[in-house]
XYZ file of C-alpha atoms in Angstrom:
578
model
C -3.484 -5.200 49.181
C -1.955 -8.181 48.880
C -2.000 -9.189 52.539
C -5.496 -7.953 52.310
C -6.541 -10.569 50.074
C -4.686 -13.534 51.771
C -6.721 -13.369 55.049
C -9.506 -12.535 52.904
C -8.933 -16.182 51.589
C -8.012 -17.487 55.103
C -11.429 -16.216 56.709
C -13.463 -17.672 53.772
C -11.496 -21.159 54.658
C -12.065 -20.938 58.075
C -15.658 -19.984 57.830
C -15.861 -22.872 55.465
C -14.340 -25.163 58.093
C -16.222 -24.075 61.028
C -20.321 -24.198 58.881
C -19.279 -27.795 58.118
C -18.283 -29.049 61.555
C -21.408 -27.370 62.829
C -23.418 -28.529 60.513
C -26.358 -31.094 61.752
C -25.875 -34.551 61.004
C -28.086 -35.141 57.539
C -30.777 -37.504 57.052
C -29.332 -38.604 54.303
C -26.278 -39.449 56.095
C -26.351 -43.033 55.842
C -26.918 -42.879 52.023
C -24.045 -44.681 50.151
C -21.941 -42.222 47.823
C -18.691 -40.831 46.269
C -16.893 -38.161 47.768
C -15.868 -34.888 45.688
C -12.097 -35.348 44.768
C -11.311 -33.026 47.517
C -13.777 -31.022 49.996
C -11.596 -27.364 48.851
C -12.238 -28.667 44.959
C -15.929 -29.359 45.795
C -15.849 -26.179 47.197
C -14.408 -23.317 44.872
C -13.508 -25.076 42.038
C -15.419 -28.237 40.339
C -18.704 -29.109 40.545
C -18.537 -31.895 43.228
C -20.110 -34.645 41.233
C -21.733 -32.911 38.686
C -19.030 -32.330 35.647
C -18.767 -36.285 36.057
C -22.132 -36.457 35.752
C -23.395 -34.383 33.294
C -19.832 -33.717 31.120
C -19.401 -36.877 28.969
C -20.489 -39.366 31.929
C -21.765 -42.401 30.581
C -19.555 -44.832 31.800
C -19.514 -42.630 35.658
C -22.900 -42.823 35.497
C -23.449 -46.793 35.149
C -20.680 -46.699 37.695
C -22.296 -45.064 40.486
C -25.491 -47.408 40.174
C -23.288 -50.236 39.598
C -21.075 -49.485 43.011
C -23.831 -47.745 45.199
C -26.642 -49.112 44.188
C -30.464 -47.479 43.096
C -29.874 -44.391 45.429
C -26.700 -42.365 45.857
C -25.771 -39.192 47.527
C -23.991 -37.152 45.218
C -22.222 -33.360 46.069
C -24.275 -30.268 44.866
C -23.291 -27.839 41.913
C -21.209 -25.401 43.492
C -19.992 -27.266 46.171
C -21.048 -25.446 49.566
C -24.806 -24.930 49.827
C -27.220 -28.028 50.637
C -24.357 -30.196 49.206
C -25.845 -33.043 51.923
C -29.277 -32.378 50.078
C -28.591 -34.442 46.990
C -30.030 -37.584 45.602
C -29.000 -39.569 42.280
C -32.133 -42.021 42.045
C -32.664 -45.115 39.567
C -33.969 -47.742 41.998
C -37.553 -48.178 40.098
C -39.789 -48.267 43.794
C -38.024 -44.815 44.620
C -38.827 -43.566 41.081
C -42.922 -45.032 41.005
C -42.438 -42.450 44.066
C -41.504 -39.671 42.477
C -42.779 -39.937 39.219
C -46.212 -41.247 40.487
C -47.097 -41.597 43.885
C -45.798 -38.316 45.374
C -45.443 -36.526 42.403
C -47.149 -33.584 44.354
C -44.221 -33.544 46.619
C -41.699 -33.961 44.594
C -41.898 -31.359 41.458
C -39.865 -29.512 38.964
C -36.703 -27.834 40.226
C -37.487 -23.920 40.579
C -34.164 -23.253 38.251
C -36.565 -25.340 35.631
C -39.249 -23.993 35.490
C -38.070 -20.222 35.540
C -35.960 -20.799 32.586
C -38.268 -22.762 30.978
C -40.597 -20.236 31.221
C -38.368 -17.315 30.038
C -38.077 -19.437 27.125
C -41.070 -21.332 25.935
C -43.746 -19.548 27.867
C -46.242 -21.162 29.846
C -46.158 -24.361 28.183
C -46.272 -27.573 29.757
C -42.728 -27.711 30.944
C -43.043 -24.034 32.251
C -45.931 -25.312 34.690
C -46.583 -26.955 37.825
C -49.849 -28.019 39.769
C -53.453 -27.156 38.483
C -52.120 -25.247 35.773
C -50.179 -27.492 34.188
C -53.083 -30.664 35.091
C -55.542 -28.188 33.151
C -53.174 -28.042 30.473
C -52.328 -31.584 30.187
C -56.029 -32.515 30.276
C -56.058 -29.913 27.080
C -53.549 -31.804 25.074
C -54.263 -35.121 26.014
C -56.369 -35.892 23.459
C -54.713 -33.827 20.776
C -51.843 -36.497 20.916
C -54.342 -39.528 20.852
C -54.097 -42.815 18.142
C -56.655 -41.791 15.977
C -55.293 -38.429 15.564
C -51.819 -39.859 14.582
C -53.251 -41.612 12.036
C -55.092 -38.966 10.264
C -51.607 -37.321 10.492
C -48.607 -39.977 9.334
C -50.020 -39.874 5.518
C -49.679 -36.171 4.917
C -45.854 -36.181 6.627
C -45.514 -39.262 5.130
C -44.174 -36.881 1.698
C -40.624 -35.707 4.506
C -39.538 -38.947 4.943
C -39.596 -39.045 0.907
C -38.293 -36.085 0.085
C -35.141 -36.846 3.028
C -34.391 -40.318 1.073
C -34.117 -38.806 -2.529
C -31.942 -35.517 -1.049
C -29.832 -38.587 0.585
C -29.842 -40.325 -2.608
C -28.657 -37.590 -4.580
C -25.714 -37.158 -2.632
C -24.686 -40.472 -3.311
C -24.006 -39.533 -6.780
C -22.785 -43.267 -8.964
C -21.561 -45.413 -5.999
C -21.093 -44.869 -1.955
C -20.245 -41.990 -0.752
C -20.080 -41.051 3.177
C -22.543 -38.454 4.341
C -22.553 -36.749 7.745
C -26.645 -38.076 8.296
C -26.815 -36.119 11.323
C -28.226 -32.296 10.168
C -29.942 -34.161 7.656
C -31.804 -36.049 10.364
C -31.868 -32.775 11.876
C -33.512 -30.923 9.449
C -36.406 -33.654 8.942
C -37.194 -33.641 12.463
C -37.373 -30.207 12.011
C -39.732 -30.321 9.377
C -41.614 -33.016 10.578
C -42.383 -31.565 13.819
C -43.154 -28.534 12.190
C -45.220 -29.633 9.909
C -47.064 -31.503 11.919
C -47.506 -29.475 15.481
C -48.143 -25.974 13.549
C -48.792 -27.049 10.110
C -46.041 -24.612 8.838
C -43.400 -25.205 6.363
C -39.818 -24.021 6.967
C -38.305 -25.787 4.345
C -35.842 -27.310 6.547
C -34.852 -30.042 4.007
C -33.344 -27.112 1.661
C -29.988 -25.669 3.205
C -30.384 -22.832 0.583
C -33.541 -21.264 1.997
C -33.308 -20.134 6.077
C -35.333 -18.876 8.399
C -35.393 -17.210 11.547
C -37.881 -19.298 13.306
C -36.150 -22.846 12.104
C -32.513 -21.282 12.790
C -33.939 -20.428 16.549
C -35.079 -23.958 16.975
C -31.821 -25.459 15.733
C -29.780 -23.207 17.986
C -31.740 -23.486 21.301
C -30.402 -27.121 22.796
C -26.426 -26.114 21.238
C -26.929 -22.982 23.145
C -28.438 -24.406 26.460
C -25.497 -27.294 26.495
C -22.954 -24.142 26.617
C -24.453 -22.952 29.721
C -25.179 -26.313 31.837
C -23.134 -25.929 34.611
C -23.839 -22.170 34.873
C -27.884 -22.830 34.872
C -29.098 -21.270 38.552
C -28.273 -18.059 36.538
C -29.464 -18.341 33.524
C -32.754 -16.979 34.653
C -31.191 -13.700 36.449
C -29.149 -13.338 32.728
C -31.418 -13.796 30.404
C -33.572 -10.856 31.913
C -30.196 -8.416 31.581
C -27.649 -7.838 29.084
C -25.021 -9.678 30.503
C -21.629 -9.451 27.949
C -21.118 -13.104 28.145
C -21.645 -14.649 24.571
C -23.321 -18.093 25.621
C -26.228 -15.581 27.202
C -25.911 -13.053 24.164
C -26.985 -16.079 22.116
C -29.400 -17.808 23.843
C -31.676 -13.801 24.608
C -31.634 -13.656 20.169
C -32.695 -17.261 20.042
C -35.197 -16.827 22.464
C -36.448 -13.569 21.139
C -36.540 -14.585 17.212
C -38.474 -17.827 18.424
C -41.082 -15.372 20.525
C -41.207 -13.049 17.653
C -42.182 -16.203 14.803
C -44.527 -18.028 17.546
C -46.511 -15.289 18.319
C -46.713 -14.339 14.478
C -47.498 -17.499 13.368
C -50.170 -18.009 16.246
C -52.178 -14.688 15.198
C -52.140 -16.182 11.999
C -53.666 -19.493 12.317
C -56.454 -18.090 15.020
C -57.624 -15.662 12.646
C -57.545 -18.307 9.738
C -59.820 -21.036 12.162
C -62.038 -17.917 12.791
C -62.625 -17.330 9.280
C -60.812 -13.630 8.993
C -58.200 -14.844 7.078
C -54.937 -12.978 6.324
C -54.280 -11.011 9.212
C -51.962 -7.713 9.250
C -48.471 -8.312 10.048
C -49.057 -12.044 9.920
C -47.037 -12.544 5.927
C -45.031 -15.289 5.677
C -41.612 -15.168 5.981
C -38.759 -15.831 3.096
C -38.631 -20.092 4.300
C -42.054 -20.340 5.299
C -45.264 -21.762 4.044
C -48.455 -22.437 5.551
C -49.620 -25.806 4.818
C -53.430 -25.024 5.708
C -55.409 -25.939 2.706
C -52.937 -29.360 2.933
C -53.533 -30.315 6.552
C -56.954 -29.416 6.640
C -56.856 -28.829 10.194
C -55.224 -32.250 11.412
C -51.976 -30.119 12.639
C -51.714 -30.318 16.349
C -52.196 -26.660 17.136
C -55.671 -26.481 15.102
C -56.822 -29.537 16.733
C -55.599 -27.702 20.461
C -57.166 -24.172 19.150
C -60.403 -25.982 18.336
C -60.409 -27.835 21.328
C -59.821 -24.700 23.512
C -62.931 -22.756 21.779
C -65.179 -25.686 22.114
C -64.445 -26.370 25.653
C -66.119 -25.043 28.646
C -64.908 -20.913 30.010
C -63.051 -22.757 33.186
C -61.263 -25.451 31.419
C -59.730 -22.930 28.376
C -56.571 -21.908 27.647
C -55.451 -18.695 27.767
C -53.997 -17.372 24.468
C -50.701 -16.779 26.614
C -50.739 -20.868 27.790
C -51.880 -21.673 24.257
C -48.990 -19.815 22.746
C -46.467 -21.252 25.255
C -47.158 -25.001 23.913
C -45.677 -24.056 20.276
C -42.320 -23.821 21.040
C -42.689 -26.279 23.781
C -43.790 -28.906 21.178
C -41.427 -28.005 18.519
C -38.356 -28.094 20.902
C -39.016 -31.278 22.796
C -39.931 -32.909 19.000
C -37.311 -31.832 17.482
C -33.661 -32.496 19.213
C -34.363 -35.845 20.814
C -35.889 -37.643 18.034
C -32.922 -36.499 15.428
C -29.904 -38.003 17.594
C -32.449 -41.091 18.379
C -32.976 -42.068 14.505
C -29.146 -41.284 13.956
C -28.067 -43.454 16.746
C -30.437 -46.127 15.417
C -28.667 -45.346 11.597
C -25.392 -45.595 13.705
C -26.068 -49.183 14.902
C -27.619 -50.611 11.847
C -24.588 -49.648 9.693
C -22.543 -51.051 12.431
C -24.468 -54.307 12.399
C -24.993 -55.260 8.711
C -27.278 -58.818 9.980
C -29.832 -56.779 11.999
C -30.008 -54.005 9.122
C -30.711 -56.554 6.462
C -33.292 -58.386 8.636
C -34.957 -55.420 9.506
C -34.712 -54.143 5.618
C -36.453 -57.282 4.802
C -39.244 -57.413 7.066
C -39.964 -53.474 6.128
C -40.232 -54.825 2.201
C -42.901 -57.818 3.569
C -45.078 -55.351 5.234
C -44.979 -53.073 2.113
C -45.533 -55.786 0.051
C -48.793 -57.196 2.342
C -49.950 -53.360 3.149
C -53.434 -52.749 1.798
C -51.786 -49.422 0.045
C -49.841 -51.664 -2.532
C -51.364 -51.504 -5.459
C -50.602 -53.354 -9.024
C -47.408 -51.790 -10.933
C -45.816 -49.653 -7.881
C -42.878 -50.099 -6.554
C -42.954 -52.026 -3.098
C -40.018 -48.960 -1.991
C -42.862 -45.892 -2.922
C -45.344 -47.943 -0.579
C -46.173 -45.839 2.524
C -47.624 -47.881 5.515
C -50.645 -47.047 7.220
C -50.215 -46.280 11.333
C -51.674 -49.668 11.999
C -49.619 -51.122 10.006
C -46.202 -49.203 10.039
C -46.757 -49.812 14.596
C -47.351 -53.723 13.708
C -43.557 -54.427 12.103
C -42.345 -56.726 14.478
C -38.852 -56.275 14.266
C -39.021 -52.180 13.641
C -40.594 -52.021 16.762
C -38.329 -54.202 18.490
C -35.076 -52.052 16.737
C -36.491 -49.013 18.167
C -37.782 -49.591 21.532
C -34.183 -51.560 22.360
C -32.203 -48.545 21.026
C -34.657 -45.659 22.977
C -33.769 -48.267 25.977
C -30.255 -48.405 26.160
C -29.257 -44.900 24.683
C -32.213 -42.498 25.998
C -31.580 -39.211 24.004
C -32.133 -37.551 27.461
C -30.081 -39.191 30.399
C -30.858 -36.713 33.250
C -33.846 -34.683 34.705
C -34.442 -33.526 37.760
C -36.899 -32.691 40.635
C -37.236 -30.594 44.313
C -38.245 -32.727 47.036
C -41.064 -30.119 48.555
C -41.470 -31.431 52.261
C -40.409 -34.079 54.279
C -40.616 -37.458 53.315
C -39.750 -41.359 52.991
C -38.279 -42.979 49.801
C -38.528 -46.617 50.038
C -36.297 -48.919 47.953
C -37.012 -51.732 45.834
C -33.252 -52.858 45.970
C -31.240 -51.448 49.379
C -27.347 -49.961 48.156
C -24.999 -53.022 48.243
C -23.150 -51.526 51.031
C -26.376 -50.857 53.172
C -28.792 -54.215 52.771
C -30.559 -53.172 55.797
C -31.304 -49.681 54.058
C -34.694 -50.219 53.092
C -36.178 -46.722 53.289
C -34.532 -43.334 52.752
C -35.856 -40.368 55.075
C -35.897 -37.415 52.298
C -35.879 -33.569 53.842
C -37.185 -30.839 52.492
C -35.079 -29.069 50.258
C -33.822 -32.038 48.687
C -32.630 -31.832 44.645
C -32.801 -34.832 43.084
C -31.294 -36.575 39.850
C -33.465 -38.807 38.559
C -31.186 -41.138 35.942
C -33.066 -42.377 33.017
C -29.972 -43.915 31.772
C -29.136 -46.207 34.362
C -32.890 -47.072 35.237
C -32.887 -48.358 31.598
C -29.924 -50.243 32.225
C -30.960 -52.144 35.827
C -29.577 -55.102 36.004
C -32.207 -56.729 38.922
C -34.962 -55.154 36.648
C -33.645 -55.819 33.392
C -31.458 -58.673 33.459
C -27.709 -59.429 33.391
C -27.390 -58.351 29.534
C -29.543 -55.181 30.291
C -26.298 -53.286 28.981
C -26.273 -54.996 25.367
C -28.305 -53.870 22.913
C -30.314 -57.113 22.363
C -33.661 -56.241 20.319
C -34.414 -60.000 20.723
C -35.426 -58.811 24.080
C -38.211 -57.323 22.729
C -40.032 -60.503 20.704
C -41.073 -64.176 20.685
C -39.169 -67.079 19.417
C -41.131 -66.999 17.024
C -40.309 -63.324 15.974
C -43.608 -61.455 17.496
C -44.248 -58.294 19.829
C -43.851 -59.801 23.197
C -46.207 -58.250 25.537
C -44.963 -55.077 26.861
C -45.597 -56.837 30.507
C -43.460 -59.638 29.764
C -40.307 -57.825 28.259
C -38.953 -57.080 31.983
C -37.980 -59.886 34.001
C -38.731 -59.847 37.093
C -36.838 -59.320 39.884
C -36.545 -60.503 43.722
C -39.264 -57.424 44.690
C -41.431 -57.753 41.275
C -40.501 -53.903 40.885
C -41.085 -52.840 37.579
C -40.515 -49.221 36.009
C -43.221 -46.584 35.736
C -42.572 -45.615 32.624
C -45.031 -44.694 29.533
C -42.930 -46.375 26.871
C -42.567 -50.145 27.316
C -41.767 -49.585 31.374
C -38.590 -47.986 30.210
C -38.043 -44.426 31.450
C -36.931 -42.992 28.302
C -39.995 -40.667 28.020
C -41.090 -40.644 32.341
C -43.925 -41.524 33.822
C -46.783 -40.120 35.827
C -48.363 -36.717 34.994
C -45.420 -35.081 33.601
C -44.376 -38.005 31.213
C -43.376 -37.284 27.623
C -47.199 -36.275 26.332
C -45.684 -36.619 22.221
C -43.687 -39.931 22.493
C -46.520 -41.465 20.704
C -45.534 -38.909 17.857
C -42.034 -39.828 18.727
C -42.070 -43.438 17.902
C -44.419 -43.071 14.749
C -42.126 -40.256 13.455
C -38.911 -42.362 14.025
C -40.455 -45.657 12.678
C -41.901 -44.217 9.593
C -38.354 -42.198 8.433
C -36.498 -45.451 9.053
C -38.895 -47.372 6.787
C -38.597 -44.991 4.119
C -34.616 -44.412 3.850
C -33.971 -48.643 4.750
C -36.226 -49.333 1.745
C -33.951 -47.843 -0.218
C -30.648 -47.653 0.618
C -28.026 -48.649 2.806
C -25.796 -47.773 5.236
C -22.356 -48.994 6.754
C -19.663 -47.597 8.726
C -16.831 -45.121 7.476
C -14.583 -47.133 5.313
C -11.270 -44.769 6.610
C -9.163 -47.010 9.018
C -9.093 -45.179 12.598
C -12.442 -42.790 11.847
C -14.792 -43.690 14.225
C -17.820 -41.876 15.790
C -18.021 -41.552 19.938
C -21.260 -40.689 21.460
C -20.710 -38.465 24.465
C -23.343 -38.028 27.381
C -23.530 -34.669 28.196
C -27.483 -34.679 29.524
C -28.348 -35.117 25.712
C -26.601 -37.571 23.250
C -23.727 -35.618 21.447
C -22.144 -37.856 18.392
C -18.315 -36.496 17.526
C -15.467 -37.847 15.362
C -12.389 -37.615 17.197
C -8.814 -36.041 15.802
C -7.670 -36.519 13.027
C -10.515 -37.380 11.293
C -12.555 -34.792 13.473
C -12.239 -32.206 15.877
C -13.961 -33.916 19.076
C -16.323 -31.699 19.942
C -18.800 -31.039 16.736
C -22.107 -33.407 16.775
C -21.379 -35.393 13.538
C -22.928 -39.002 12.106
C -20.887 -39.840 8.892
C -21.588 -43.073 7.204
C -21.274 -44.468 3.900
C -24.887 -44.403 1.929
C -25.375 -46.019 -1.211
C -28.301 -47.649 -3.144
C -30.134 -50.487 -1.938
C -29.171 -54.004 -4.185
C -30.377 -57.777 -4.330
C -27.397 -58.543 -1.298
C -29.191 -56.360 1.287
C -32.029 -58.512 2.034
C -32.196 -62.475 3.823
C -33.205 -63.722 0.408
């Protein structure tokens, strides 16, 4: 037996051998890259570049634009199939490409969509092609301005109710608090609140629920499985023993189970039938209908579907598939993005008192202030709360430089060119790339953000000066990039960043997003304060593994569980410019 499994291993090296010496020369030879640490590793045991990539690869992945340039060719997951078919792209020409011009061409990666779609349904990110067009022309205009501002006032109560929960932790002087599940559960809430117009008390740790446990549980359980993903498909339809898949079939199932509940529910109340059999609330829940009045995203989408035309409707399956879909992508990204932004205000005292005290002039001018209240109890209007110079400045600079989401992907579908704004530094001639069918490619949001020839020489720094005039306004958002030797600028949504994409499958709720994140930050800086730990050697490190994970590392912590803490305390007379 023995003997039987050493040529065993000996054939499989040989055959190994012999498919890569006769192996046609790629198109995508030329392309500038790093090797795998050895071709046998690359092979059978690592990932070739990915763990580097996607395990805790910040600095690796500033690296490989910084040494190869806008384009590199990276080694496949797995090692020995299509390993020569692999891109790692944050040039911003190649991107408008992808993104944009041949966004037909180059779509969704098939792994993806099929377990996007065992998840969420057929939402949005579950979609390609006229399907998901016809479903993006649906929810267009549920995300539009003056939607958001019927909205911010009644979630305006969240951002309240998260401040005096902080507050009351805080007990007679400072005391640190681990901000991040608290952030957490507001996003929670808020996105909830607003998308289905359901409460799941998120805000009260003493109350659960199935639905809002799902939700919390569904990126934690994804991260486990990331470099195990082209199966995750193939398990999730069996009862596979491993745990990580154990846990992600009951998340997915209890989140099926509460959507589809929850969706009977508010179609039978817009119809007029009201209660509907099967459809009682849960212990956790609340619907907020006689509140919202309609103005929760799903009413405006269900009203919008029964109003429109037979061929442009949704079907209840498609409409069904956006819930989760919305809740998920509202929820995880925008709770790490306000604690990174608490992270580097308590870290930077000046910029947290400036920012403090421009929030208290806008209350102060806001046509919602009224005689005898309290300029802290003011809530500001959309108009008004988007028009803070230097909140808008804070936030766009931090969603710039620390993306919640680093990483996606895409499947080059036939043959084609890339051109190049900037050629790699070892390949100035290198002006086009000819892409092959078959082609996976990494699209880096990170290190697009962080261009130097697009952004400048400080594009690593976290500079919101970047963002405004001498004078302290907006600078406009065509000005903010300078430009470089091609005029290439980003196709982004946001500010020509790439935080939130571009093209026809950009972020479709980062207008949510930013409203969401700039009204919870001028609710909790009007009244109180952060800073730092005060425990010598306790500091926080924010790993990069595809989504921002925060940790505390030994002694203090354990390395590995997403934590924020920082000292909170009450807002006094020194936490202002004057």
């Amino acid at each position: 037996m023995p003997s039987l499994t050493v040529s065993l291993l000996l054939a499989f090296v040989v055959w190994v051998v012999v498919r890569r010496l006769r192996r046609p020369r790629s198109p995508l030879a030329d392309v500038p890259g790093p090797e795998s640490d050895h071709w046998l590793k690359g092979t059978l045991v690592t990932f070739g570049n990915y763990g580097r990539i996607f395990q805790d690869g910040w600095d690796y992945n500033l690296q490989l634009q910084e040494k190869y340039g806008g384009v590199v060719k990276v080694h496949a997951l797995l090692g020995v199939r299509d390993a020569h078919k692999q891109l790692y792209v944050s040039d911003p020409r190649a991107l408008h490409y992808i993104v944009v011009k041949e966004q037909h061409i180059y779509t969704e990666t098939d792994m993806f969509i099929m377990g996007n779609k065992l998840i969420f349904g057929d939402g949005l990110i579950s979609t390609l092609g006229a399907q998901h067009k016809k479903q993006r022309k649906m929810l267009n205009p549920v995300f539009s301005l003056a939607n958001m501002r019927d909205l911010l006032p009644v979630i305006q109560p969240i951002a309240d109710s998260l401040a005096s929960i902080l507050l009351a932790q805080r007990r007679a002087g400072p005391r640190e608090i681990n901000v991040l599940p608290w952030m957490s559960r507001g996003a929670l809430e808020y996105i909830c609140q607003a998308a289905l117009g359901y409460s799941f008390n998120a805000l009260d740790p003493r109350r659960t629920n199935a639905y809002a446990e799902a939700i919390q549980k569904l990126a934690p359980s994804a991260l486990r499985l990331i470099f195990i993903r082209p199966f995750v498909p193939l398990f999730l339809r069996t009862r596979f023993p491993l745990k990580a898949f154990q846990d992600l079939r009951g998340v997915v199932r209890a989140m099926d189970e509460a959507s589809r509940r929850i969706f009977r529910e508010k179609k039978a109340r817009l119809a007029g039938v009201g209660q509907v059999k099967g459809a009682e609330a849960e212990e956790g829940e609340k619907d907020l209908g006689d509140r919202m009045r309609g103005r929760d995203i799903m009413s405006i989408m269900l009203n919008a579907n029964m109003s429109s035309e037979e061929s442009e409707r949704l079907s209840d399956e498609e409409l069904l598939g956006q819930m989760s879909t919305i809740i998920f992508a509202g929820f995880e990204t925008t709770s790490t993005a306000i604690s990174r932004i608490l992270f580097i205000l308590a870290s930077r005292p000046d910029v947290q008192r400036k920012l403090r005290s421009e929030i208290r002039a806008a209350k102060r001018a806001s046509g919602n202030h009224t005689e005898g209240t309290r300029w802290e109890d003011v809530g500001l209007g959309y108009d008004e709360l988007m028009a803070v110079p230097y909140l808008d400045a804070v936030v766009r600079e931090t969603l710039r430089v620390y993306p919640p989401t680093s990483l996606l992907a895409r499947t080059c579908r036939q043959d084609t060119t890339l051109p190049l704004a900037h050629p790699p530094p070892a390949r100035p001639e290198l002006a086009a790339i000819p892409v092959p069918a078959g082609t996976n490619v990494i699209m880096s949001l990170l290190c697009a953000n962080h261009n130097k020839a697009v952004w400048g020489a400080d594009a690593d720094e976290w500079r919101p000066g970047r963002w405004l005039t001498e004078k302290g306004e907006r600078v406009p958002l065509s000005d903010v990039q300078e430009e470089s030797e091609s005029g290439e600028r980003y196709p982004g949504v946001y500010a020509s960043m790439m935080t939130f994409l571009g093209g026809g499958r950009a972020c479709i709720g980062f207008k949510f997003a930013e409203m969401e994140i700039k009204q919870v930050l001028a609710t909790l800086l009007s009244r109180m304060a952060f800073a730092l730990p005060s425990q010598p050697g306790k500091t926080v490190r924010w790993k990069m593994n595809g989504l921002q994970v925060p940790v505390v590392e030994p002694p203090f912590g354990d390395g590995a569980t997403a934590q924020v803490p920082l000292e909170v305390r009450r807002v006094a007379a020194g936490d202002f410019l004057d």
